Short mmCIF file of C-alpha atoms and ligand atoms in Angstrom, two decimals:
data_model
loop_
_atom_site.label_atom_id
_atom_site.label_comp_id
_atom_site.label_asym_id
_atom_site.label_seq_id
_atom_site.Cartn_x
_atom_site.Cartn_y
_atom_site.Cartn_z
CA MET A 1 41.46 268.54 44.28
CA ASN A 2 43.76 271.57 44.35
CA ALA A 3 45.37 272.86 47.56
CA LYS A 4 42.73 275.55 48.12
CA GLU A 5 39.88 273.04 47.76
CA HIS A 6 41.77 270.63 50.02
CA LEU A 7 42.03 273.39 52.63
CA ALA A 8 38.33 274.20 52.39
CA GLU A 9 37.55 270.53 53.09
CA MET A 10 39.75 270.35 56.16
CA ASP A 11 38.52 271.38 59.58
CA ILE A 12 41.90 272.43 60.96
CA ARG A 13 40.38 274.28 63.89
CA SER A 14 38.94 271.05 65.31
CA ASP A 15 42.49 269.65 65.57
CA PHE A 16 43.07 272.20 68.37
CA PRO A 17 40.80 271.30 71.32
CA ILE A 18 41.78 274.35 73.42
CA LEU A 19 40.06 276.68 70.93
CA ASP A 20 36.69 275.20 71.75
CA GLN A 21 35.93 277.21 74.89
CA THR A 22 34.32 280.43 76.03
CA ILE A 23 35.93 283.26 77.97
CA GLY A 24 33.45 285.22 80.10
CA GLY A 25 30.62 283.75 78.04
CA GLN A 26 32.16 284.67 74.65
CA PRO A 27 33.78 282.18 72.28
CA LEU A 28 37.57 282.34 72.53
CA VAL A 29 39.22 284.24 69.67
CA TYR A 30 42.90 283.40 69.98
CA LEU A 31 45.02 286.03 68.23
CA ASP A 32 48.24 285.71 70.25
CA ASN A 33 49.98 283.18 68.03
CA ALA A 34 53.25 285.08 67.80
CA ALA A 35 53.62 284.57 71.56
CA THR A 36 52.84 280.87 71.36
CA THR A 37 50.70 278.67 69.13
CA GLN A 38 48.14 276.19 70.39
CA LYS A 39 48.81 272.44 70.12
CA PRO A 40 46.98 269.97 67.90
CA ARG A 41 45.68 266.68 69.28
CA ALA A 42 48.49 264.84 67.44
CA VAL A 43 51.14 266.67 69.47
CA ILE A 44 49.30 266.25 72.77
CA ALA A 45 48.86 262.54 72.00
CA ALA A 46 52.54 262.07 71.09
CA ILE A 47 53.67 263.58 74.39
CA SER A 48 51.14 261.59 76.36
CA ASN A 49 52.04 258.34 74.52
CA TYR A 50 55.69 258.95 75.20
CA TYR A 51 55.05 259.15 78.95
CA LEU A 52 52.48 256.34 78.90
CA HIS A 53 54.64 253.85 77.01
CA ASP A 54 58.21 254.83 76.16
CA ASN A 55 59.74 257.11 78.78
CA ALA A 56 63.41 256.42 79.55
CA ASN A 57 66.65 258.36 79.41
CA VAL A 58 68.07 258.52 75.88
CA HIS A 59 71.46 257.27 74.62
CA ARG A 60 72.23 255.64 77.98
CA GLY A 61 70.15 252.64 78.90
CA ALA A 62 70.57 249.03 77.81
CA HIS A 63 66.87 248.21 77.84
CA ALA A 64 63.83 248.28 75.58
CA LEU A 65 62.34 251.53 76.84
CA ALA A 66 65.67 253.34 76.47
CA ASP A 67 65.93 252.00 72.92
CA ARG A 68 62.44 253.22 72.06
CA ALA A 69 62.94 256.63 73.69
CA THR A 70 66.25 257.07 71.86
CA ARG A 71 64.70 256.02 68.55
CA ASP A 72 61.82 258.51 68.96
CA PHE A 73 64.15 261.30 70.07
CA GLU A 74 66.46 260.83 67.08
CA ALA A 75 63.51 260.40 64.70
CA ALA A 76 62.31 263.85 65.83
CA ARG A 77 65.74 265.29 65.07
CA GLU A 78 65.60 263.73 61.60
CA SER A 79 62.10 265.23 61.00
CA LEU A 80 63.46 268.64 61.90
CA ARG A 81 66.45 268.15 59.63
CA ALA A 82 64.09 267.38 56.77
CA LEU A 83 61.84 270.36 57.62
CA ILE A 84 64.68 272.86 57.19
CA ASN A 85 66.68 270.76 54.71
CA ALA A 86 69.84 270.68 56.80
CA ARG A 87 72.58 268.57 55.20
CA THR A 88 72.86 266.21 58.16
CA SER A 89 71.08 265.72 61.49
CA SER A 90 74.43 266.48 63.22
CA GLU A 91 73.65 270.09 62.33
CA VAL A 92 70.38 270.04 64.31
CA ILE A 93 71.01 270.83 67.99
CA PHE A 94 68.16 270.56 70.46
CA THR A 95 67.93 273.59 72.76
CA ARG A 96 65.25 275.06 75.01
CA GLY A 97 64.18 277.47 72.25
CA THR A 98 65.25 280.41 70.13
CA THR A 99 66.68 282.33 73.09
CA GLU A 100 68.93 279.46 74.13
CA SER A 101 69.94 278.79 70.51
CA ILE A 102 71.15 282.37 70.07
CA ASN A 103 72.92 282.34 73.44
CA LEU A 104 74.65 279.10 72.44
CA VAL A 105 76.09 280.76 69.33
CA ALA A 106 77.02 283.97 71.15
CA ASN A 107 78.92 281.92 73.73
CA GLY A 108 80.44 279.54 71.21
CA LEU A 109 81.87 282.36 69.10
CA THR A 110 83.51 284.19 72.02
CA GLN A 111 87.04 283.01 71.25
CA GLN A 112 86.69 284.07 67.62
CA PHE A 113 86.00 287.74 68.50
CA LYS A 114 88.56 290.44 69.28
CA PRO A 115 88.24 294.11 70.26
CA GLY A 116 86.91 296.24 67.40
CA ASP A 117 85.14 293.36 65.62
CA GLU A 118 81.57 294.27 64.78
CA ILE A 119 78.25 292.49 65.27
CA LEU A 120 75.46 293.87 63.08
CA ILE A 121 71.77 293.55 63.98
CA THR A 122 68.73 295.64 63.01
CA LEU A 123 66.33 297.86 64.97
CA LEU A 124 63.58 295.29 64.39
CA GLU A 125 65.12 292.61 66.61
CA HIS A 126 63.58 290.82 69.58
CA HIS A 127 65.58 291.17 72.81
CA ALA A 128 66.70 287.54 72.34
CA ASN A 129 68.59 288.71 69.26
CA ILE A 130 70.06 291.79 70.97
CA VAL A 131 71.06 290.99 74.54
CA PRO A 132 73.25 287.89 73.85
CA TRP A 133 75.25 290.03 71.38
CA GLN A 134 75.60 292.84 73.94
CA MET A 135 77.00 290.23 76.33
CA LEU A 136 79.37 288.88 73.64
CA ALA A 137 80.52 292.45 72.93
CA ALA A 138 81.11 293.06 76.67
CA ARG A 139 83.19 289.85 76.93
CA THR A 140 85.34 290.52 73.89
CA GLY A 141 85.51 294.28 73.22
CA ALA A 142 83.49 293.82 70.03
CA VAL A 143 81.07 296.56 68.94
CA LEU A 144 77.32 295.99 68.47
CA LYS A 145 75.70 298.02 65.70
CA ALA A 146 72.04 298.17 64.60
CA CYS A 147 71.05 299.23 61.11
CA GLU A 148 68.12 301.58 60.57
CA ILE A 149 64.57 300.77 59.60
CA THR A 150 62.07 302.83 57.62
CA GLN A 151 58.99 304.39 59.26
CA SER A 152 56.89 301.64 57.66
CA GLY A 153 58.88 299.02 59.58
CA ASP A 154 61.07 297.59 56.81
CA ILE A 155 64.81 297.20 57.10
CA ASP A 156 66.52 300.17 55.47
CA MET A 157 68.74 298.23 53.08
CA GLU A 158 70.91 301.28 52.35
CA SER A 159 71.66 301.55 56.05
CA PHE A 160 72.30 297.79 56.19
CA ARG A 161 74.80 297.98 53.33
CA ALA A 162 76.46 301.03 54.89
CA CYS A 163 76.83 299.27 58.25
CA LEU A 164 78.62 296.27 56.71
CA SER A 165 82.41 296.54 56.65
CA PRO A 166 85.44 294.26 56.76
CA ARG A 167 85.16 294.57 60.57
CA THR A 168 81.70 292.91 60.56
CA ARG A 169 82.19 289.39 61.93
CA LEU A 170 78.56 288.48 62.42
CA VAL A 171 75.14 289.59 61.18
CA ALA A 172 72.15 288.50 63.29
CA VAL A 173 68.71 289.24 61.90
CA GLY A 174 65.15 288.03 62.35
CA HIS A 175 63.46 286.26 59.46
CA VAL A 176 60.10 287.83 60.44
CA SER A 177 59.53 290.63 62.98
CA ASN A 178 57.41 289.54 65.94
CA ALA A 179 56.17 293.08 66.58
CA LEU A 180 55.29 294.28 63.07
CA GLY A 181 55.22 291.09 61.02
CA THR A 182 57.83 292.38 58.56
CA ILE A 183 59.27 289.62 56.36
CA ASN A 184 62.90 290.58 55.97
CA PRO A 185 64.84 290.04 52.72
CA ILE A 186 67.13 287.56 54.42
CA ALA A 187 68.44 285.86 51.25
CA GLU A 188 69.79 289.19 50.04
CA MET A 189 71.09 290.11 53.50
CA ILE A 190 72.88 286.76 53.88
CA ALA A 191 74.58 287.21 50.48
CA LEU A 192 75.65 290.79 51.33
CA ALA A 193 76.94 289.73 54.75
CA HIS A 194 78.92 286.86 53.26
CA ASP A 195 80.42 289.21 50.65
CA ALA A 196 81.64 291.31 53.58
CA GLY A 197 83.15 288.20 55.18
CA ALA A 198 80.63 287.94 58.05
CA LEU A 199 78.81 284.94 59.46
CA VAL A 200 75.00 285.11 59.55
CA LEU A 201 72.55 283.97 62.21
CA ILE A 202 68.84 284.05 61.38
CA ASP A 203 66.31 284.27 64.21
CA GLY A 204 63.55 282.16 62.70
CA ALA A 205 61.19 282.21 65.71
CA GLN A 206 58.35 283.91 63.82
CA ALA A 207 58.96 282.35 60.42
CA ILE A 208 59.18 278.63 60.98
CA ALA A 209 55.44 277.97 61.47
CA HIS A 210 54.49 279.92 58.35
CA LEU A 211 57.22 279.92 55.70
CA PRO A 212 59.15 277.11 54.03
CA VAL A 213 62.74 277.30 55.30
CA ASN A 214 65.60 275.75 53.37
CA VAL A 215 68.85 276.45 55.21
CA GLN A 216 71.01 275.14 52.38
CA ASP A 217 69.34 277.39 49.79
CA LEU A 218 69.46 280.35 52.16
CA ASN A 219 73.10 279.52 52.92
CA CYS A 220 72.73 280.97 56.45
CA ASP A 221 75.35 279.88 58.96
CA PHE A 222 72.94 279.51 61.88
CA TYR A 223 69.13 279.36 62.08
CA ALA A 224 67.33 279.44 65.45
CA PHE A 225 63.72 278.59 66.29
CA SER A 226 61.34 277.50 69.08
CA GLY A 227 59.05 274.47 69.15
CA HIS A 228 56.19 276.23 70.95
CA LYS A 229 55.68 278.73 68.13
CA MET A 230 55.20 275.92 65.60
CA PHE A 231 52.51 273.85 67.39
CA GLY A 232 55.06 271.93 69.47
CA PRO A 233 55.60 272.02 73.24
CA THR A 234 57.47 274.64 75.24
CA GLY A 235 61.02 274.05 76.45
CA ILE A 236 62.29 272.65 73.16
CA GLY A 237 63.78 274.38 70.15
CA VAL A 238 66.50 274.07 67.57
CA LEU A 239 69.77 275.58 66.62
CA TYR A 240 70.80 274.75 63.07
CA GLY A 241 74.46 275.44 62.34
CA LYS A 242 76.82 274.53 59.53
CA GLU A 243 78.83 271.52 60.63
CA THR A 244 82.25 273.14 60.15
CA LEU A 245 81.23 276.14 62.25
CA LEU A 246 79.73 274.03 65.02
CA ASP A 247 82.83 271.83 65.00
CA ALA A 248 85.00 274.93 65.49
CA MET A 249 82.98 276.12 68.51
CA PRO A 250 83.73 274.82 72.01
CA PRO A 251 80.79 273.48 74.05
CA TRP A 252 79.13 276.05 76.28
CA GLN A 253 77.73 273.78 78.99
CA GLY A 254 79.55 270.84 80.55
CA GLY A 255 78.10 267.62 81.92
CA GLY A 256 76.85 264.24 80.82
CA GLU A 257 76.33 263.34 77.16
CA MET A 258 78.50 266.16 75.75
CA ILE A 259 81.77 264.38 76.56
CA GLU A 260 83.79 261.63 74.90
CA ARG A 261 86.18 260.92 77.79
CA VAL A 262 86.57 262.44 81.25
CA THR A 263 89.48 262.28 83.69
CA ILE A 264 89.77 264.40 86.82
CA GLU A 265 92.22 266.63 84.97
CA SER A 266 90.38 267.20 81.69
CA SER A 267 87.75 266.06 79.20
CA THR A 268 87.32 265.59 75.47
CA TRP A 269 84.11 266.36 73.63
CA ASN A 270 81.47 264.19 72.04
CA SER A 271 80.74 264.58 68.33
CA LEU A 272 77.94 266.79 66.96
CA PRO A 273 75.17 267.36 67.83
CA TYR A 274 75.76 265.92 71.33
CA LYS A 275 78.68 268.25 72.08
CA PHE A 276 76.06 270.98 72.59
CA GLU A 277 73.47 268.88 74.44
CA ALA A 278 74.78 268.57 78.00
CA GLY A 279 72.60 266.69 80.48
CA THR A 280 69.36 264.79 80.05
CA PRO A 281 67.55 266.45 77.16
CA ASN A 282 63.86 267.36 76.91
CA MET A 283 62.90 264.00 75.40
CA ALA A 284 59.12 264.37 75.58
CA GLY A 285 59.53 267.87 74.15
CA ALA A 286 61.51 266.56 71.20
CA VAL A 287 58.96 263.81 70.58
CA GLY A 288 56.16 266.39 70.71
CA LEU A 289 58.03 268.66 68.33
CA GLY A 290 58.59 265.75 65.96
CA ALA A 291 54.81 265.22 65.97
CA ALA A 292 54.31 268.93 65.25
CA VAL A 293 56.62 268.67 62.23
CA ARG A 294 54.65 265.68 60.94
CA TYR A 295 51.39 267.57 61.53
CA ILE A 296 52.63 270.55 59.51
CA ALA A 297 53.95 268.29 56.76
CA GLY A 298 50.43 266.90 56.26
CA LEU A 299 48.93 270.34 55.59
CA PRO A 300 48.69 272.30 52.32
CA ARG A 301 51.16 274.92 53.51
CA GLU A 302 51.06 277.21 50.48
CA ALA A 303 47.27 277.46 50.60
CA LEU A 304 47.44 278.10 54.35
CA LEU A 305 49.92 280.91 53.84
CA MET A 306 47.60 282.51 51.28
CA ALA A 307 44.59 282.11 53.60
CA GLU A 308 46.53 283.69 56.46
CA ASP A 309 47.58 286.56 54.22
CA THR A 310 43.92 287.20 53.43
CA LEU A 311 43.19 287.43 57.17
CA VAL A 312 46.07 289.85 57.70
CA GLN A 313 44.95 292.07 54.78
CA ARG A 314 41.34 292.02 56.04
CA THR A 315 42.54 293.03 59.51
CA VAL A 316 44.73 295.85 58.16
CA SER A 317 41.99 297.31 55.96
CA GLY A 318 39.33 296.82 58.66
CA LEU A 319 41.40 298.58 61.32
CA LYS A 320 42.13 301.45 58.91
CA GLN A 321 38.40 302.06 58.64
CA ILE A 322 37.93 302.50 62.39
CA ALA A 323 38.31 306.15 63.38
CA GLY A 324 40.80 306.45 66.22
CA VAL A 325 42.86 303.40 65.25
CA ARG A 326 46.44 303.87 64.10
CA LEU A 327 48.45 301.04 62.57
CA VAL A 328 52.01 300.78 63.83
CA GLY A 329 54.21 299.69 60.95
CA GLU A 330 52.99 298.96 57.45
CA PRO A 331 55.76 296.78 56.08
CA GLU A 332 55.91 295.96 52.40
CA HIS A 333 55.88 292.21 53.04
CA ARG A 334 54.07 291.13 56.18
CA LEU A 335 53.27 287.86 57.89
CA SER A 336 50.88 287.04 60.71
CA ALA A 337 51.24 290.08 63.01
CA VAL A 338 49.38 293.40 62.94
CA SER A 339 50.28 296.08 65.51
CA PHE A 340 48.08 299.06 66.28
CA LEU A 341 47.11 301.74 68.79
CA VAL A 342 43.66 303.00 69.69
CA ASP A 343 43.19 306.72 70.32
CA ASN A 344 45.51 307.80 73.13
CA SER A 345 44.78 304.71 75.19
CA HIS A 346 47.48 302.58 76.67
CA PRO A 347 47.73 299.27 74.74
CA ASN A 348 47.17 297.33 77.98
CA ASP A 349 43.75 298.95 78.45
CA ILE A 350 42.71 297.91 74.95
CA GLY A 351 44.00 294.39 75.63
CA THR A 352 41.82 294.21 78.75
CA LEU A 353 38.74 295.48 76.90
CA LEU A 354 39.31 292.89 74.15
CA ASP A 355 39.88 290.13 76.69
CA GLN A 356 36.49 290.94 78.21
CA GLN A 357 35.06 290.02 74.80
CA GLY A 358 36.99 286.73 74.63
CA ILE A 359 39.65 288.11 72.27
CA ALA A 360 43.26 287.25 73.16
CA VAL A 361 45.91 289.64 71.85
CA ARG A 362 49.30 290.69 73.18
CA THR A 363 49.98 294.23 74.36
CA GLY A 364 53.15 296.05 75.36
CA HIS A 365 56.62 296.28 73.88
CA HIS A 366 56.72 292.67 72.65
CA CYS A 367 60.35 292.33 73.85
CA THR A 368 61.39 294.89 71.22
CA MET A 369 62.08 298.01 73.30
CA PRO A 370 64.58 299.54 70.83
CA LEU A 371 62.01 299.16 68.03
CA MET A 372 59.27 300.79 70.13
CA ALA A 373 61.66 303.65 70.98
CA ARG A 374 62.55 304.09 67.30
CA LEU A 375 58.84 304.21 66.34
CA GLY A 376 58.09 306.58 69.23
CA VAL A 377 55.40 304.40 70.84
CA PRO A 378 55.25 302.92 74.36
CA GLY A 379 54.01 299.63 72.97
CA THR A 380 51.25 298.33 70.72
CA VAL A 381 48.25 296.05 70.63
CA ARG A 382 49.27 293.07 68.50
CA ALA A 383 46.97 290.59 66.80
CA SER A 384 48.82 287.60 65.38
CA PHE A 385 47.33 284.84 63.27
CA SER A 386 47.83 281.16 62.72
CA LEU A 387 46.45 278.44 60.50
CA TYR A 388 43.35 277.83 62.65
CA ASN A 389 42.16 281.45 62.55
CA SER A 390 39.19 282.41 60.40
CA GLN A 391 37.52 285.45 58.90
CA ASP A 392 35.10 285.27 61.84
CA ASP A 393 38.06 285.84 64.15
CA VAL A 394 39.04 288.95 62.17
CA ASP A 395 35.46 290.23 62.30
CA SER A 396 35.31 289.60 66.07
CA LEU A 397 38.53 291.59 66.50
CA LEU A 398 37.23 294.51 64.44
CA ARG A 399 33.92 294.52 66.32
CA GLY A 400 35.85 294.20 69.58
CA VAL A 401 38.02 297.24 68.82
CA ASP A 402 34.92 299.23 67.81
CA LYS A 403 33.26 298.30 71.09
CA ALA A 404 36.43 299.08 73.09
CA LEU A 405 36.33 302.59 71.61
CA THR A 406 32.90 303.15 73.10
CA PHE A 407 34.34 302.57 76.59
CA LEU A 408 37.17 305.09 76.21
N1 C6P B 1 58.49 286.19 70.92
C1 C6P B 1 56.31 287.21 71.25
O1 C6P B 1 55.23 287.34 71.83
P1 C6P B 1 61.64 282.00 72.94
O2 C6P B 1 61.08 282.78 74.08
O3 C6P B 1 63.08 281.61 73.16
O4 C6P B 1 60.79 280.86 72.51
O5 C6P B 1 61.60 283.00 71.67
C2 C6P B 1 62.23 284.25 71.76
C3 C6P B 1 61.98 285.03 70.52
C4 C6P B 1 63.04 285.29 69.67
N2 C6P B 1 62.87 285.93 68.51
C5 C6P B 1 61.67 286.34 68.11
C6 C6P B 1 61.53 287.02 66.78
C7 C6P B 1 60.55 286.12 68.91
O6 C6P B 1 59.35 286.53 68.49
C8 C6P B 1 60.71 285.46 70.16
C9 C6P B 1 59.53 285.27 71.08
C10 C6P B 1 57.26 286.11 71.67
O7 C6P B 1 56.61 287.95 70.32
C11 C6P B 1 57.46 286.09 73.15
S1 C6P B 1 58.37 287.49 73.73
#
């Protein structure tokens, strides 16, 4: 059986119990996956099993439950290491999510920045990949620059090249845009940034559930992502960093676990990854995320990516055929998200009209205000897909938009 046939045989949707419900009498059509994905039974069961049988604080206790909890916690770290092909699990730091991962790096690099150093981002970035760099710039006198994008929503690579200089110390760029779905040419951008002598952080929040990620092949210095966008629980995420770079960064939060030795006068730090994991970690979250990684690993990912692409293309061409609908952004390479506007209506009104038909989308600026300003729109309606969505979902959305138009 090839991967496509394998996929046709699988009933992935039934792995996600939440999808089996009606909203106002209509079957739920969940198209808000860029905000958060739903959770398969395997993840829900792993979290519940952890609390039913294994719960204890990790790395501390001298008893059976503590041993089991620690084993499960570290096994999850190892699964994540394998997922992104990090060299060692010391390079996999548990955080609360993408936002915390990026803040960790921005704080950890503070001492390495001086006035006039430059941080380069793009106009496509989520606020989580803008604001921490503004704060780093304010602390150090560094300058934050954003390279241009094209009207279609792709990074303008000429502008990116022109923005790089010997002053660029760090490039921070999203792997996939949450607002437009643009897949950025990060391998090329990482190579160009390294040629200029800069470090590179990739915001992988929107990529990790869809694309294979190999941090060693990419040669990125940092890669950040959230568990809840890849079928895992909220409140857990990962910062990958190259060991030498993480070693050179001081811890950003102090407390238990991150220390080696404490006196009243001073402390020394634990080894990686614990140096960056102060306090009791989100153990159930890590266990749930480990289960999510195992769930993904059991799926034919390439076939799923192709199936999702078909849904995205069907949505794009369907929306184009509806008079009064305008697509926002038509990137050359796109994943999962489609943004659009309907007539002169506010995106929130369209979101409400779709919700009345059981269709869940996100509306607004999607935490990308500079991008919205650059595109000259107040916000968009965004449909975003995942592996459990079907052509029926696309058809419901298209019918829903058609119907919404009749109310305007
Ligand atoms: N985007 C969306 O609806 P957290 O909140 O830390 O898990 O992820 C932040 C984040 C960072 N980068 C990108 C590219 C993102 O898409 C997100 C989260 C959600 O688009 C919620 S705003």
